Structure formats: structure tokens, C-alpha cells
Tab-separated table of C-alpha atoms in Angstrom:
chain	number	residue	atom	x	y	z
T	1	GLU	CA	121.888	86.071	66.572
T	2	ALA	CA	118.097	87.147	66.101
T	3	GLY	CA	116.293	88.283	69.137
T	4	VAL	CA	113.031	87.575	70.537
T	5	ALA	CA	110.176	88.512	67.843
T	6	GLN	CA	106.658	89.648	69.057
T	7	SER	CA	103.888	90.635	66.676
T	8	PRO	CA	101.736	92.543	66.470
T	9	ARG	CA	103.739	95.838	67.752
T	10	TYR	CA	100.500	97.744	68.764
T	11	LYS	CA	96.908	96.497	68.993
T	12	ILE	CA	93.730	98.634	70.127
T	13	ILE	CA	90.707	96.708	70.624
T	14	GLU	CA	86.987	97.427	72.063
T	15	LYS	CA	86.506	95.767	75.712
T	16	ARG	CA	84.894	92.410	75.499
T	17	GLN	CA	86.574	91.773	72.305
T	18	SER	CA	89.374	89.051	71.740
T	19	VAL	CA	92.964	89.463	71.052
T	20	ALA	CA	95.957	87.326	70.632
T	21	PHE	CA	99.853	87.981	70.609
T	22	TRP	CA	102.481	86.006	69.199
T	23	CYS	CA	106.183	85.202	70.215
T	24	ASN	CA	109.194	83.567	68.672
T	25	PRO	CA	111.846	82.844	71.087
T	26	ILE	CA	115.710	82.828	70.434
T	27	SER	CA	116.471	79.543	68.737
T	28	GLY	CA	117.543	76.896	71.397
T	29	HIS	CA	115.946	78.852	74.409
T	30	ALA	CA	114.095	76.167	76.405
T	31	THR	CA	112.234	78.645	78.510
T	32	LEU	CA	109.703	81.198	77.348
T	33	TYR	CA	107.851	83.885	79.706
T	34	TRP	CA	104.964	86.290	78.957
T	35	TYR	CA	104.904	89.603	81.128
T	36	GLN	CA	102.412	92.257	81.513
T	37	GLN	CA	103.590	95.890	81.903
T	38	ILE	CA	101.210	98.097	83.217
T	39	LEU	CA	102.088	101.991	82.391
T	40	GLY	CA	104.420	103.125	85.180
T	41	GLN	CA	104.966	99.523	86.705
T	42	GLY	CA	107.365	96.867	86.424
T	43	PRO	CA	106.832	93.972	84.422
T	44	LYS	CA	104.868	90.966	86.055
T	45	LEU	CA	105.283	87.607	85.040
T	46	LEU	CA	102.029	85.885	83.770
T	47	ILE	CA	103.124	82.512	82.711
T	48	GLN	CA	106.363	80.633	82.252
T	49	PHE	CA	107.129	77.818	79.962
T	50	GLN	CA	109.778	75.087	79.939
T	51	ASN	CA	109.741	73.669	76.515
T	52	ASN	CA	105.966	73.195	75.914
T	53	GLY	CA	105.022	72.468	79.496
T	54	VAL	CA	103.788	75.207	81.944
T	55	VAL	CA	106.174	76.045	84.951
T	56	ASP	CA	104.442	78.795	86.642
T	57	ASP	CA	100.949	80.452	85.728
T	58	SER	CA	100.006	81.532	89.227
T	59	GLN	CA	99.539	85.172	88.328
T	60	LEU	CA	97.791	84.466	84.924
T	61	PRO	CA	93.952	85.480	85.078
T	62	LYS	CA	93.012	82.405	83.665
T	63	ASP	CA	89.165	83.361	83.438
T	64	ARG	CA	90.215	85.446	80.408
T	65	PHE	CA	93.792	84.692	79.726
T	66	SER	CA	95.228	81.740	77.881
T	67	ALA	CA	98.552	80.984	76.778
T	68	GLU	CA	100.138	77.887	74.597
T	69	ARG	CA	103.440	77.005	73.314
T	70	LEU	CA	102.911	74.182	70.846
T	71	LYS	CA	106.203	72.245	69.878
T	72	GLY	CA	108.078	74.129	72.551
T	73	VAL	CA	109.091	76.975	70.359
T	74	ASP	CA	106.394	79.797	69.488
T	75	SER	CA	103.937	80.871	71.916
T	76	THR	CA	100.646	82.678	71.681
T	77	LEU	CA	98.791	84.578	74.601
T	78	LYS	CA	95.000	85.210	74.266
T	79	ILE	CA	92.756	87.554	76.192
T	80	GLN	CA	89.039	86.889	75.553
T	81	PRO	CA	87.100	89.000	76.638
T	82	ALA	CA	89.419	92.070	77.084
T	83	LYS	CA	88.802	94.425	79.753
T	84	LEU	CA	89.819	98.037	80.017
T	85	GLU	CA	92.453	97.074	82.664
T	86	ASP	CA	94.211	94.719	80.263
T	87	SER	CA	95.643	97.893	78.363
T	88	ALA	CA	99.422	97.235	78.764
T	89	VAL	CA	102.479	96.207	77.011
T	90	TYR	CA	102.733	92.295	76.901
T	91	LEU	CA	106.351	91.340	76.869
T	92	CYS	CA	107.944	87.885	76.019
T	93	ALA	CA	111.221	86.835	77.070
T	94	SER	CA	113.129	83.696	76.499
T	95	SER	CA	116.308	82.028	78.227
T	96	LEU	CA	118.432	79.099	77.767
T	97	GLY	CA	116.424	77.464	80.705
T	98	GLY	CA	116.868	74.692	83.286
T	99	SER	CA	120.166	75.213	85.185
T	100	ARG	CA	121.061	78.172	82.646
T	101	ALA	CA	117.715	79.949	83.213
T	102	ASN	CA	119.488	83.116	84.234
T	103	TYR	CA	121.501	83.118	81.102
T	104	GLY	CA	120.759	84.598	77.631
T	105	TYR	CA	117.684	85.937	79.252
T	106	THR	CA	116.196	88.506	76.568
T	107	PHE	CA	113.163	90.277	75.992
T	108	GLY	CA	111.125	91.019	73.056
T	109	SER	CA	110.100	94.537	71.907
T	110	GLY	CA	106.238	93.910	73.369
T	111	THR	CA	102.974	94.292	71.964
T	112	ARG	CA	101.264	97.571	73.354
T	113	LEU	CA	97.277	96.720	73.806
T	114	THR	CA	94.962	99.311	74.296
T	115	VAL	CA	91.577	98.565	75.253
T	116	VAL	CA	88.789	101.159	74.580
Y	1	ALA	CA	108.184	88.099	101.281
Y	2	GLN	CA	110.082	88.162	97.911
Y	3	LYS	CA	110.087	91.426	96.180
Y	4	VAL	CA	112.364	94.215	94.939
Y	5	THR	CA	111.891	97.880	95.598
Y	6	GLN	CA	113.074	100.743	93.953
Y	7	ALA	CA	112.295	103.720	96.069
Y	8	GLN	CA	113.235	106.526	93.541
Y	9	THR	CA	110.339	107.070	91.033
Y	10	GLU	CA	111.917	109.664	89.158
Y	11	ILE	CA	115.622	111.328	89.185
Y	12	SER	CA	116.674	114.403	87.072
Y	13	VAL	CA	120.492	115.232	86.706
Y	14	VAL	CA	122.176	117.405	84.397
Y	15	GLU	CA	124.965	116.028	82.096
Y	16	LYS	CA	128.075	114.954	83.319
Y	17	GLU	CA	126.812	114.474	86.792
Y	18	ASP	CA	126.906	111.086	88.846
Y	19	VAL	CA	123.886	109.409	89.653
Y	20	THR	CA	123.043	106.300	91.917
Y	21	LEU	CA	120.020	104.432	91.286
Y	22	ASP	CA	118.974	102.474	94.361
Y	23	CYS	CA	117.639	98.674	94.502
Y	24	VAL	CA	116.838	96.863	97.687
Y	25	TYR	CA	115.575	93.164	97.630
Y	26	GLU	CA	114.117	90.653	99.718
Y	27	THR	CA	114.250	86.871	99.647
Y	28	ARG	CA	114.227	83.888	101.456
Y	29	ASP	CA	116.234	82.240	98.968
Y	30	THR	CA	120.101	81.611	99.486
Y	31	THR	CA	120.875	81.338	95.819
Y	32	TYR	CA	119.488	83.950	93.511
Y	33	TYR	CA	120.248	86.400	90.704
Y	34	LEU	CA	119.906	89.883	90.370
Y	35	PHE	CA	119.583	92.073	87.370
Y	36	TRP	CA	119.735	95.533	86.255
Y	37	TYR	CA	117.674	96.359	82.683
Y	38	LYS	CA	117.371	99.649	80.852
Y	39	GLN	CA	114.028	100.612	79.114
Y	40	PRO	CA	114.427	103.367	76.459
Y	41	PRO	CA	111.495	105.160	75.213
Y	42	SER	CA	111.134	102.316	72.744
Y	43	GLY	CA	110.037	99.963	75.119
Y	44	GLU	CA	112.270	97.069	74.780
Y	45	LEU	CA	114.080	96.097	77.727
Y	46	VAL	CA	117.789	96.230	77.479
Y	47	PHE	CA	120.005	93.787	79.804
Y	48	LEU	CA	122.734	95.504	81.456
Y	49	ILE	CA	124.072	93.117	84.256
Y	50	ARG	CA	123.371	89.828	85.994
Y	51	ARG	CA	124.944	88.982	89.497
Y	52	ASN	CA	124.477	85.650	91.392
Y	53	SER	CA	124.265	85.929	95.063
Y	54	PHE	CA	127.562	84.221	95.665
Y	55	ASP	CA	129.467	86.873	93.880
Y	56	GLU	CA	129.559	90.323	95.754
Y	57	GLN	CA	132.460	91.674	93.859
Y	58	ASN	CA	131.496	95.167	92.473
Y	59	GLU	CA	131.557	95.435	88.933
Y	60	ILE	CA	132.627	98.238	86.339
Y	61	SER	CA	131.453	98.450	82.925
Y	62	GLY	CA	132.648	101.810	81.297
Y	63	ARG	CA	130.585	104.719	83.143
Y	64	TYR	CA	128.320	101.923	84.598
Y	65	SER	CA	129.263	100.431	88.072
Y	66	TRP	CA	127.129	98.175	90.376
Y	67	ASN	CA	127.638	97.817	94.087
Y	68	PHE	CA	126.225	94.499	95.441
Y	69	GLN	CA	125.966	94.266	99.446
Y	70	LYS	CA	124.180	91.166	100.635
Y	71	SER	CA	124.538	92.646	104.528
Y	72	THR	CA	122.055	95.286	103.274
Y	73	SER	CA	120.257	93.349	100.632
Y	74	SER	CA	120.948	96.396	98.034
Y	75	PHE	CA	122.263	96.015	94.479
Y	76	ASN	CA	122.703	99.605	93.497
Y	77	PHE	CA	123.675	101.082	90.146
Y	78	THR	CA	125.738	104.142	89.444
Y	79	ILE	CA	126.250	105.999	86.139
Y	80	THR	CA	129.402	107.966	86.133
Y	81	ALA	CA	129.343	111.329	83.997
Y	82	SER	CA	125.749	110.883	82.754
Y	83	GLN	CA	125.000	111.515	79.254
Y	84	VAL	CA	121.283	112.423	77.671
Y	85	VAL	CA	121.406	109.136	76.260
Y	86	ASP	CA	121.281	107.369	79.455
Y	87	SER	CA	117.747	108.914	79.928
Y	88	ALA	CA	115.388	105.753	80.310
Y	89	VAL	CA	113.480	103.881	83.101
Y	90	TYR	CA	116.027	101.255	84.743
Y	91	PHE	CA	114.600	98.193	86.339
Y	92	CYS	CA	116.035	96.332	89.166
Y	93	ALA	CA	114.878	92.592	88.847
Y	94	GLY	CA	115.729	89.497	91.133
Y	95	ASN	CA	115.221	85.832	90.030
Y	96	PHE	CA	113.992	84.020	93.495
Y	97	ASN	CA	112.637	80.931	91.778
Y	98	LYS	CA	110.600	83.367	89.848
Y	99	PHE	CA	111.400	86.895	88.354
Y	100	TYR	CA	110.463	89.827	90.526
Y	101	PHE	CA	110.677	93.303	88.961
Y	102	GLY	CA	110.977	96.671	90.908
Y	103	SER	CA	108.561	99.463	89.856
Y	104	GLY	CA	111.572	101.153	87.857
Y	105	THR	CA	113.326	104.760	88.149
Y	106	LYS	CA	113.079	106.998	85.388
Y	107	LEU	CA	116.126	109.098	84.930
Y	108	ASN	CA	116.154	112.243	83.191
Y	109	VAL	CA	119.355	113.379	81.982
Y	110	LYS	CA	119.219	117.128	80.780
Y	111	PRO	CA	121.913	118.709	78.664
């Protein structure tokens, strides 16, 4: 079974620039999550999708971050404009969703963003 | 409050020693799931175990074992006869209607 795919693997941008990350979840997984992991900390949930609808985006800085999951499969996370404190690893995860949301919960390898 | 706490920031042991990683959680939910993940230097989070709140049976998988005690809200992880390949950051997490991760414990196993 293919895992959760993320790209790019690394990205370096200047502050105030824009950046986008892509995630392809495991086939059949209804729920998709984006996490931010700052160095030395645990992952923090940014947004959770159930199919193509947003379930939880309470910790997403909506003035600069946006995410979408068109057609309930792939997802993109965008930052515009980026700040220095956005430097982190952005992890995508997916799970079966619904009553089985705790099953098959799998993380991608992440995108390491450095804002200079 | 809903949270997961890993008080040990970093632990160093010598190969073949046993080591226990502590995890304490807080939740108002009666139904929840607890997890342990391993994050090697490559960065990917590797699933180790999932436990639901109704199953307090301890679990053993090879050199790994987990002790879940609801009375103390703890879900500790023990590695027996540690190996250098066990060196990584280990995260405890809880799904209390939303995922909460602890801050992680970095384990250094020295040869």
C-alpha cells in the first residue's frame, strides 16, 4: 500500500513570499490532516478535512494560511505571506475517517520549510 | 484542559539497558485513543501503538511494551534491551476529539 505522499521535501523562501505544499493521502482515506511541527516540539494540528469539507481549522492562522481539498483526495496548504516563525516541518496525515478515524492513521514524510 | 505531557525531554542510555518513556494525559472525554509514534532523524512519524480508553490491558511487542493506567492517566512506553537503532524522538499522542501530541522525548542509545 502506498503511503501518504508529500511534496516538496524541502523548501527555502524569503519572508513575505508565498509557498504551497501538496499532499496525496492513502487511497480510500476520507480524513486528511495538516500539522505544523516546529523544531523541538510535537506536531500541532492546523486543519482537518473529512472528504472535501473542513472539520476543524481552529488552529489555522487564517490571515496567512489556507488549505483546500478539492474532490476529497489531494490537498494543498498555502502560506501567503510567509513569516520567519513559519519555519517548520509541515506534515500531512490521513486516516479512514468517521468511526474509524483512529485507524490507519498515517503520516507523510513532511515538507521542511525554512523562511529566511 | 485536554493535553498530553511528556516530562522527559531527553534520555541517554547505554545499549542493552531498559528505558521507560513517560506519558501523562488530561481529557474530559470518556472515550478516547492514545498513541505512541517514533520519529527517526529522517523525520517521518512511525506508528507504534494505538490504545482505546476501554482497553487497559498492557501490550508487549517484541522489545516494546506499554503500560496504560487510567487511574493515573498514564500511558508509559518501555524499551527492553535498547539498541542504537532505537535512537529517535518518541511522541505520545491522544485523540480527544482532536489529536494532541506531547512535546516528545529524545532517546539516545549509545553503543
